[in-house]
PDB file of C-alpha atoms and ligand atoms in Angstrom:
ATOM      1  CA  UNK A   1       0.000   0.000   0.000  1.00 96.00           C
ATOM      2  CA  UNK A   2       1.394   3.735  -1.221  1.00 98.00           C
ATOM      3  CA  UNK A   3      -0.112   6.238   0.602  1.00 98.00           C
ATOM      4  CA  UNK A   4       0.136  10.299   0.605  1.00 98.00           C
ATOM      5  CA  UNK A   5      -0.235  12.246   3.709  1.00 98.00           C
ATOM      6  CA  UNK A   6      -1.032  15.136   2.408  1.00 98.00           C
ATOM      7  CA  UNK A   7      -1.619  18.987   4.805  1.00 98.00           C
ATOM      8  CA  UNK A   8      -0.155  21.747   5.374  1.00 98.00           C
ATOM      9  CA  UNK A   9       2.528  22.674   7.757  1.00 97.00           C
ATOM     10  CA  UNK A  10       1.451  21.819  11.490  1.00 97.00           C
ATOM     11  CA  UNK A  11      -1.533  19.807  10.162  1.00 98.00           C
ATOM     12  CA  UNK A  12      -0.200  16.667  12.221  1.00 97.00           C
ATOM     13  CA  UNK A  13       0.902  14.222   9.473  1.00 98.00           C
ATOM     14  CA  UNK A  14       4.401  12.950  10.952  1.00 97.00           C
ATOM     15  CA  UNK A  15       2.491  11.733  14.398  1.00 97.00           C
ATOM     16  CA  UNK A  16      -0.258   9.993  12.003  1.00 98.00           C
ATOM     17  CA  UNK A  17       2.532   8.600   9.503  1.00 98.00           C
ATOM     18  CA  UNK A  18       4.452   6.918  12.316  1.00 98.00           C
ATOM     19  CA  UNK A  19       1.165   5.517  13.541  1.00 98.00           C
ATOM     20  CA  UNK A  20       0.257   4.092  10.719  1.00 97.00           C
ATOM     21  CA  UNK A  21       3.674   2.944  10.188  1.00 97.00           C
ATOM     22  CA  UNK A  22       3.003   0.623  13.370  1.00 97.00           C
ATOM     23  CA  UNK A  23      -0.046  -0.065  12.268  1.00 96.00           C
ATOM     24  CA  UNK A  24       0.063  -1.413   9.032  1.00 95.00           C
ATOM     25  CA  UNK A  25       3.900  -2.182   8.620  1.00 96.00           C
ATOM     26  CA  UNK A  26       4.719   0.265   5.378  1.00 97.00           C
ATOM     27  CA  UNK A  27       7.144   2.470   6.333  1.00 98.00           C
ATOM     28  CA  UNK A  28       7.274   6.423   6.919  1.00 98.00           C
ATOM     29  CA  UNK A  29       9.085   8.537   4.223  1.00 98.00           C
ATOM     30  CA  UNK A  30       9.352  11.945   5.377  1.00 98.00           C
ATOM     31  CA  UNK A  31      11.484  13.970   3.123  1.00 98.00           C
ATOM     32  CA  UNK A  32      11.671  16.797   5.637  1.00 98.00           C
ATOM     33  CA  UNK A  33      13.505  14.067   8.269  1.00 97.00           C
ATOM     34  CA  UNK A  34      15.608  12.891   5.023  1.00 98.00           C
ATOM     35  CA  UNK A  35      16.671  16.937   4.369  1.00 98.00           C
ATOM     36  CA  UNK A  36      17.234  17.608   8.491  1.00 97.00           C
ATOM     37  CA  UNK A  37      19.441  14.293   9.294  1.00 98.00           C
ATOM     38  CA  UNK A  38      21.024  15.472   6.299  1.00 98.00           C
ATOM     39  CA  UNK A  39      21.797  19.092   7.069  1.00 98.00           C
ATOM     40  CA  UNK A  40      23.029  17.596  10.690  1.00 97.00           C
ATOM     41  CA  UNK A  41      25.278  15.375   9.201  1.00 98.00           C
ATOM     42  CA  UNK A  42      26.632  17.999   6.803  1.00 98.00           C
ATOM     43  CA  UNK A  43      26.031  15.961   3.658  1.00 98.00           C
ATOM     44  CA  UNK A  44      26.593  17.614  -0.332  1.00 98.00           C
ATOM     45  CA  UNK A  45      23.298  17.258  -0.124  1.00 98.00           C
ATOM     46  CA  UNK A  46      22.824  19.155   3.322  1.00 98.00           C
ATOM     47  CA  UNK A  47      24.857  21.862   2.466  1.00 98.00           C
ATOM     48  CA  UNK A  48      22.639  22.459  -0.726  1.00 97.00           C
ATOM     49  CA  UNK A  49      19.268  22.195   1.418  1.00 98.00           C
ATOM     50  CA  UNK A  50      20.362  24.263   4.477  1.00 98.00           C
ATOM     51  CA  UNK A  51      19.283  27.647   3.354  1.00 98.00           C
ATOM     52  CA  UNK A  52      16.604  26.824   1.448  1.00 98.00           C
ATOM     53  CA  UNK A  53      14.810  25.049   4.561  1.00 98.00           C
ATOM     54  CA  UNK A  54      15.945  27.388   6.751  1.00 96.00           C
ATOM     55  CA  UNK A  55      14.022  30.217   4.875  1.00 96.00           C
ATOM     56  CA  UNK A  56      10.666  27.707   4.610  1.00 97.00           C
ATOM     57  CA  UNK A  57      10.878  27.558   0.827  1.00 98.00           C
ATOM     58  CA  UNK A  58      10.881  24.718  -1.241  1.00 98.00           C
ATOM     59  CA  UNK A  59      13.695  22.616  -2.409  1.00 98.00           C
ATOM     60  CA  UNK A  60      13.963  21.838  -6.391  1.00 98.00           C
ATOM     61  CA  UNK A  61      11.728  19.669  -7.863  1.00 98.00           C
ATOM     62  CA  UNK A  62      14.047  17.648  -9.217  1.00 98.00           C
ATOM     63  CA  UNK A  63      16.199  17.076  -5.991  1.00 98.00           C
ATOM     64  CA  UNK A  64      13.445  16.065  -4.059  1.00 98.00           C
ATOM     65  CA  UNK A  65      12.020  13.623  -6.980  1.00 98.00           C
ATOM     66  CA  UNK A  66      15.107  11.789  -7.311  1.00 98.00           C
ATOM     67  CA  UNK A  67      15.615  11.242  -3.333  1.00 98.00           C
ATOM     68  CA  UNK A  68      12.272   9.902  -2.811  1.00 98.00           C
ATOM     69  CA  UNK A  69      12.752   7.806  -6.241  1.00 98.00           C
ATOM     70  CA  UNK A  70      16.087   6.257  -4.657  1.00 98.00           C
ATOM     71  CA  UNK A  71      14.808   6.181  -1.432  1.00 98.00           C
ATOM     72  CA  UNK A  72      11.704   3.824  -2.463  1.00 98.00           C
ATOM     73  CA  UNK A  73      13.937   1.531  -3.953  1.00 97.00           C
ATOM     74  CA  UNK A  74      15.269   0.421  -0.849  1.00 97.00           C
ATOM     75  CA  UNK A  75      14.174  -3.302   0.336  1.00 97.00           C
ATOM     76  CA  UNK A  76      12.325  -1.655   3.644  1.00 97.00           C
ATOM     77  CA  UNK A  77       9.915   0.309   1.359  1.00 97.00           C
ATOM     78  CA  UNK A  78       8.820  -2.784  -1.009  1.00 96.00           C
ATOM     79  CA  UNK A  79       5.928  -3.760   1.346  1.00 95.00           C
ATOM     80  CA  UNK A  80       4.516   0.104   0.618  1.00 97.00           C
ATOM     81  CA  UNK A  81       4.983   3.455   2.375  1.00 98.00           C
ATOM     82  CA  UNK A  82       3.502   6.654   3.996  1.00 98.00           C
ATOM     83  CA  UNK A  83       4.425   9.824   1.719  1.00 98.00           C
ATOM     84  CA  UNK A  84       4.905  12.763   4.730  1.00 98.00           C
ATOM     85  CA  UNK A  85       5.822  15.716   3.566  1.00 98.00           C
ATOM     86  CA  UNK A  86       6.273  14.796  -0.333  1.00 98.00           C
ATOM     87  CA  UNK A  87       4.790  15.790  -3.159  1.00 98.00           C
ATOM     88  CA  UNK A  88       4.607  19.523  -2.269  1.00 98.00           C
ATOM     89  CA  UNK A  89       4.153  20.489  -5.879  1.00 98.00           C
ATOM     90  CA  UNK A  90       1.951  19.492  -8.932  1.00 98.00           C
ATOM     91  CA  UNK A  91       5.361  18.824 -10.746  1.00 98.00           C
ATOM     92  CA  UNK A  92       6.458  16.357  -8.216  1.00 98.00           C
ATOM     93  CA  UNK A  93       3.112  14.444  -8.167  1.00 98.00           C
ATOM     94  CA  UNK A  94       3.352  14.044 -11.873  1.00 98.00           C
ATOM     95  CA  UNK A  95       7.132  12.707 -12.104  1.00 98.00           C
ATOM     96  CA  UNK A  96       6.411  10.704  -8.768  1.00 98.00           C
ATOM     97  CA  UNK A  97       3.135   8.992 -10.970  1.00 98.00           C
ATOM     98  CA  UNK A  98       5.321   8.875 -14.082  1.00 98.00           C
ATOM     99  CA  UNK A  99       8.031   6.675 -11.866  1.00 98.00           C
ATOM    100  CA  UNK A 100       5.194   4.759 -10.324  1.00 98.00           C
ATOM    101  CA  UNK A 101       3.877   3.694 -13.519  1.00 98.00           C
ATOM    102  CA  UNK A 102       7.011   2.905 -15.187  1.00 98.00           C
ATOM    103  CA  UNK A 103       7.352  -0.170 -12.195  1.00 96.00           C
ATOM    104  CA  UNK A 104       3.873  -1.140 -12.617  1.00 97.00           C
ATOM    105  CA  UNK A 105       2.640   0.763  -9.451  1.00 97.00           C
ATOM    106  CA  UNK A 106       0.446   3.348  -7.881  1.00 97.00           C
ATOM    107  CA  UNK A 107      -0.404   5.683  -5.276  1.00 98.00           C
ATOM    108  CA  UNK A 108      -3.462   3.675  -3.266  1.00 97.00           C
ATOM    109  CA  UNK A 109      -4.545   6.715  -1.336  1.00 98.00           C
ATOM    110  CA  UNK A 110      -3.706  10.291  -0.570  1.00 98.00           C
ATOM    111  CA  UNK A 111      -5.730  11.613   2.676  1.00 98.00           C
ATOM    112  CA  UNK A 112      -5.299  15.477   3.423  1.00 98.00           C
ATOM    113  CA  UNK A 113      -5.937  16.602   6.797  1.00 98.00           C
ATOM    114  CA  UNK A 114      -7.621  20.047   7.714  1.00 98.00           C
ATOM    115  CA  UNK A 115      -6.553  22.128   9.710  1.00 98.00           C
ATOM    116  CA  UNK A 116      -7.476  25.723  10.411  1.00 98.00           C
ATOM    117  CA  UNK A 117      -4.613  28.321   9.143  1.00 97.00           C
ATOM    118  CA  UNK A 118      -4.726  29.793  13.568  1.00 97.00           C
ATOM    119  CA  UNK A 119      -4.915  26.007  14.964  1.00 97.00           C
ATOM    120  CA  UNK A 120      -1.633  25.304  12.535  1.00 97.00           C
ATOM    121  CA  UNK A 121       0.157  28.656  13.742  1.00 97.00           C
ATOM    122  CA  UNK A 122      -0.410  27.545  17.231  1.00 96.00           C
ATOM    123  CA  UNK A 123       0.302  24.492  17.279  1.00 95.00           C
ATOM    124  CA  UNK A 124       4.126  24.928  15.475  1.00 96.00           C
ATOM    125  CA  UNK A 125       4.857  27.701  17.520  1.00 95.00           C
ATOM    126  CA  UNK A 126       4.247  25.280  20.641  1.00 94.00           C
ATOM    127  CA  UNK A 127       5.468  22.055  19.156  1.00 89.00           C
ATOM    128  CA  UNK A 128       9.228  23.278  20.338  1.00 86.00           C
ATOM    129  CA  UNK A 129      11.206  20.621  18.180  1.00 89.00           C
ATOM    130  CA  UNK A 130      13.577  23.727  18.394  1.00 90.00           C
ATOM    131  CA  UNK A 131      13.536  23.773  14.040  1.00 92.00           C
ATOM    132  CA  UNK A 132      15.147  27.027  12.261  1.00 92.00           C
ATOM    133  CA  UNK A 133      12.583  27.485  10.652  1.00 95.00           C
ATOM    134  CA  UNK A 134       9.590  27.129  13.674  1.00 95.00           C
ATOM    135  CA  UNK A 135       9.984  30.674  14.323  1.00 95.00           C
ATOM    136  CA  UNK A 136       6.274  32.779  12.937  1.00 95.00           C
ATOM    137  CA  UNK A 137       7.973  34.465  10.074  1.00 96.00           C
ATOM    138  CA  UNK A 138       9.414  31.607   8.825  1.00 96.00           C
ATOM    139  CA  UNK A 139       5.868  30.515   9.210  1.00 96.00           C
ATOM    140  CA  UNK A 140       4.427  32.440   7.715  1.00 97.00           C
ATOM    141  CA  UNK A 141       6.399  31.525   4.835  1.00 98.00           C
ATOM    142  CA  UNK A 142       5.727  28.125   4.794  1.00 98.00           C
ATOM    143  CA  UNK A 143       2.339  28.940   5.278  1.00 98.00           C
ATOM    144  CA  UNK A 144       2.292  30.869   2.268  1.00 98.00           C
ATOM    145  CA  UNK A 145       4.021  28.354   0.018  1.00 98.00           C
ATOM    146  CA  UNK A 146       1.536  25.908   1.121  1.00 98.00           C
ATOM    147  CA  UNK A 147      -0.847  27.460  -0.742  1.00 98.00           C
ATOM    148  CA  UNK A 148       0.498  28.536  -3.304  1.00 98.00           C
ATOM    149  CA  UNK A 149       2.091  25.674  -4.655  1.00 98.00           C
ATOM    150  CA  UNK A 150       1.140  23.030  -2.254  1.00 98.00           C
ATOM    151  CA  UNK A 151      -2.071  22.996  -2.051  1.00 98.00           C
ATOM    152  CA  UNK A 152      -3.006  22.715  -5.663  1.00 98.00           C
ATOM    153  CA  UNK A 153      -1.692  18.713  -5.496  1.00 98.00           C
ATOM    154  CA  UNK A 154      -5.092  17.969  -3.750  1.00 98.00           C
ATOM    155  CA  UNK A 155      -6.789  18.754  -6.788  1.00 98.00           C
ATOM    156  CA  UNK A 156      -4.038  16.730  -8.828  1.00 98.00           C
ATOM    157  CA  UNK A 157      -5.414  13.689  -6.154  1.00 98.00           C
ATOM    158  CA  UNK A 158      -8.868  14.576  -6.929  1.00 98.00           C
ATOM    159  CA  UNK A 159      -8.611  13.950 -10.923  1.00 97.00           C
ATOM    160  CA  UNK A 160      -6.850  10.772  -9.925  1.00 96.00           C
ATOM    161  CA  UNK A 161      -9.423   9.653  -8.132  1.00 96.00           C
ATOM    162  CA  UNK A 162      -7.544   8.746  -5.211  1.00 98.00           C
ATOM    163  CA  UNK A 163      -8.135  11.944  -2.499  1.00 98.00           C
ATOM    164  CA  UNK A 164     -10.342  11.890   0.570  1.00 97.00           C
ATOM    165  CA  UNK A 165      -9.746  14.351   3.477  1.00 97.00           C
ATOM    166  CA  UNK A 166     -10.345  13.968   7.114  1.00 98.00           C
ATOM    167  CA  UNK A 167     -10.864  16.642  10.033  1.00 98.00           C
ATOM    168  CA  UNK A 168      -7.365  16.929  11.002  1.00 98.00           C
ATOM    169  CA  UNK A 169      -9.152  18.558  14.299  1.00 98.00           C
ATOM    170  CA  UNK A 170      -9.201  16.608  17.719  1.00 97.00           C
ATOM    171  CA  UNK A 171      -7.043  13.919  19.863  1.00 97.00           C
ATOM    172  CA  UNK A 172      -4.263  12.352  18.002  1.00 98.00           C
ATOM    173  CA  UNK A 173      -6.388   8.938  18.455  1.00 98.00           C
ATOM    174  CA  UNK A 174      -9.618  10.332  17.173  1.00 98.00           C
ATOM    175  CA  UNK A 175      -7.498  11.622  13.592  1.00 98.00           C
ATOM    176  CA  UNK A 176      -5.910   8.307  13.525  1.00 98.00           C
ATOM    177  CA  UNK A 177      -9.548   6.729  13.739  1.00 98.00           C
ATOM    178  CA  UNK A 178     -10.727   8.944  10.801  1.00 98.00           C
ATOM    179  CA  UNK A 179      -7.830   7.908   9.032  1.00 98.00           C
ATOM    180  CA  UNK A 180      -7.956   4.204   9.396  1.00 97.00           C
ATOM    181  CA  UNK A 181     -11.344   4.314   8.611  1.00 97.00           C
ATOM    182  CA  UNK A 182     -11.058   6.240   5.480  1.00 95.00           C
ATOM    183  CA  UNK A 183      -8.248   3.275   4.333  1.00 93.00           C
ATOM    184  CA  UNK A 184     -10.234   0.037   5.810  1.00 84.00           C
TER     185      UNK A 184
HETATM  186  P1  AMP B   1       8.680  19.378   6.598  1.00 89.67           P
HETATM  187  O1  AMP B   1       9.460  18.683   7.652  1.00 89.67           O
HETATM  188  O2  AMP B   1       7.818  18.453   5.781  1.00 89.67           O
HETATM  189  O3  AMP B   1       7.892  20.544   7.126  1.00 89.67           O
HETATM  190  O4  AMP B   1       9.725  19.987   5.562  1.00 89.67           O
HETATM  191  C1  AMP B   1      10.684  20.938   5.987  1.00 89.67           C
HETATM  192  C2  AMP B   1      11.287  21.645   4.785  1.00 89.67           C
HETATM  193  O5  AMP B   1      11.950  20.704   3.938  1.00 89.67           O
HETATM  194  C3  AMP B   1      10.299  22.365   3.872  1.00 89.67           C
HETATM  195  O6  AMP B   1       9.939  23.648   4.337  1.00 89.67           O
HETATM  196  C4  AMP B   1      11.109  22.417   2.577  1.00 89.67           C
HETATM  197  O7  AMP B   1      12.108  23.396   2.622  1.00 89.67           O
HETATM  198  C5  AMP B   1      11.804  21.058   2.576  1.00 89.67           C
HETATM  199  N1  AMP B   1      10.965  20.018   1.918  1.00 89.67           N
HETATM  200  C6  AMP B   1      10.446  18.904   2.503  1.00 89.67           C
HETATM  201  N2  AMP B   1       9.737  18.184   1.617  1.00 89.67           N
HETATM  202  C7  AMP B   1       9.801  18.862   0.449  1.00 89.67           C
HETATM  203  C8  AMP B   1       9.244  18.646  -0.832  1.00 89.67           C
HETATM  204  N3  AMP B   1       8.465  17.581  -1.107  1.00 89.67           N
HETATM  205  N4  AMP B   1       9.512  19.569  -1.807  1.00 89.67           N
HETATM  206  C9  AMP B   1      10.288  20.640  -1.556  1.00 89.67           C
HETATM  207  N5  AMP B   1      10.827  20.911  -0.373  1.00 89.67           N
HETATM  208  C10 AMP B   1      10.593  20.037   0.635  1.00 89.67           C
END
């Protein structure tokens, strides 16, 4: 099973991916984790990423597409995988379909969960993971770049059929029920 998390910034969707990680044994793929561990571990790839998350934009399309296209091609992720963070872009839904279809695959689900824009600020501004870019103008960026080129991939979803959101509002068990529900 291939699914897509898909929400903006704050909306929750690492705490759901890891519990449906446990739950149905696919594995996470966060490609924000992937950029931070590495940025820590001062990678070529780190020191191209740095700035670019640190000022809450986006990272190229292609750079992104071909680390989650190697990354999926490891053993762990041939039982399926939770897409967290990834696409963020029309572009990268497309080439991520164009890859999936090339090996005979699919995405089985993408499930958005909604969040209002104040509940999101709050709740990264009190999350104190102690990120760069958790501060509220960085933010606001992200906020920002959520909608403008982020949020357009539900609709991508929607044409292919595979989209359903969930209230993204409530206990972390109660979003997990809605989600589980929505892929039983
Ligand atoms: P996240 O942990 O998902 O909030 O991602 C943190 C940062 O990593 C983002 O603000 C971007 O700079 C970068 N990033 C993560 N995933 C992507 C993606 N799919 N496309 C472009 N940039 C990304």
């Amino acid at each position: 099973m291939k699914i897509v998390l898909f929400g903006p910034p704050g909306a929750g969707k690492g705490t759901q991916a890891k519990l449906i990680e446990e739950k149905f044994g696919i594995k996470q793929l966060s490609t924000g984790d992937i950029f931070r561990s590495h940025i820590k571990n001062q990678t070529e790839l780190g020191k191209k990423v740095k700035s670019i998350l640190d000022s809450g934009n986006l990272v190229p399309d292609s750079v992104v597409v071909e680390l989650v296209v190697d990354t999926v091609k490891n053993p762990e992720f041939e039982k399926g995988y939770i897409l967290d963070g990834f696409p963020r872009t029309v572009v990268q839904a497309e080439e991520f379909d164009a890859f999936l279809q090339s090996t005979g695959s699919k995405i089985d689900a993408c499930i958005g969960l909604e969040v209002p824009k104040d509940e999101l600020i709050k709740r990264i501004l009190s999350r104190g993971e102690g990120r760069a870019d958790d501060t509220p103008e960085k933010v606001a960026v992200r906020l920002d770049v959520y909608e403008k080129e982020t949020a357009p991939v539900m609709g991508y979803y929607k044409k292919t059929g595979v989209f359903s959101s969930i209230d993204g509002v409530g206990t972390i068990d109660e979003i997990f029920g809605r989600i589980t529900s929505k892929l039983a």
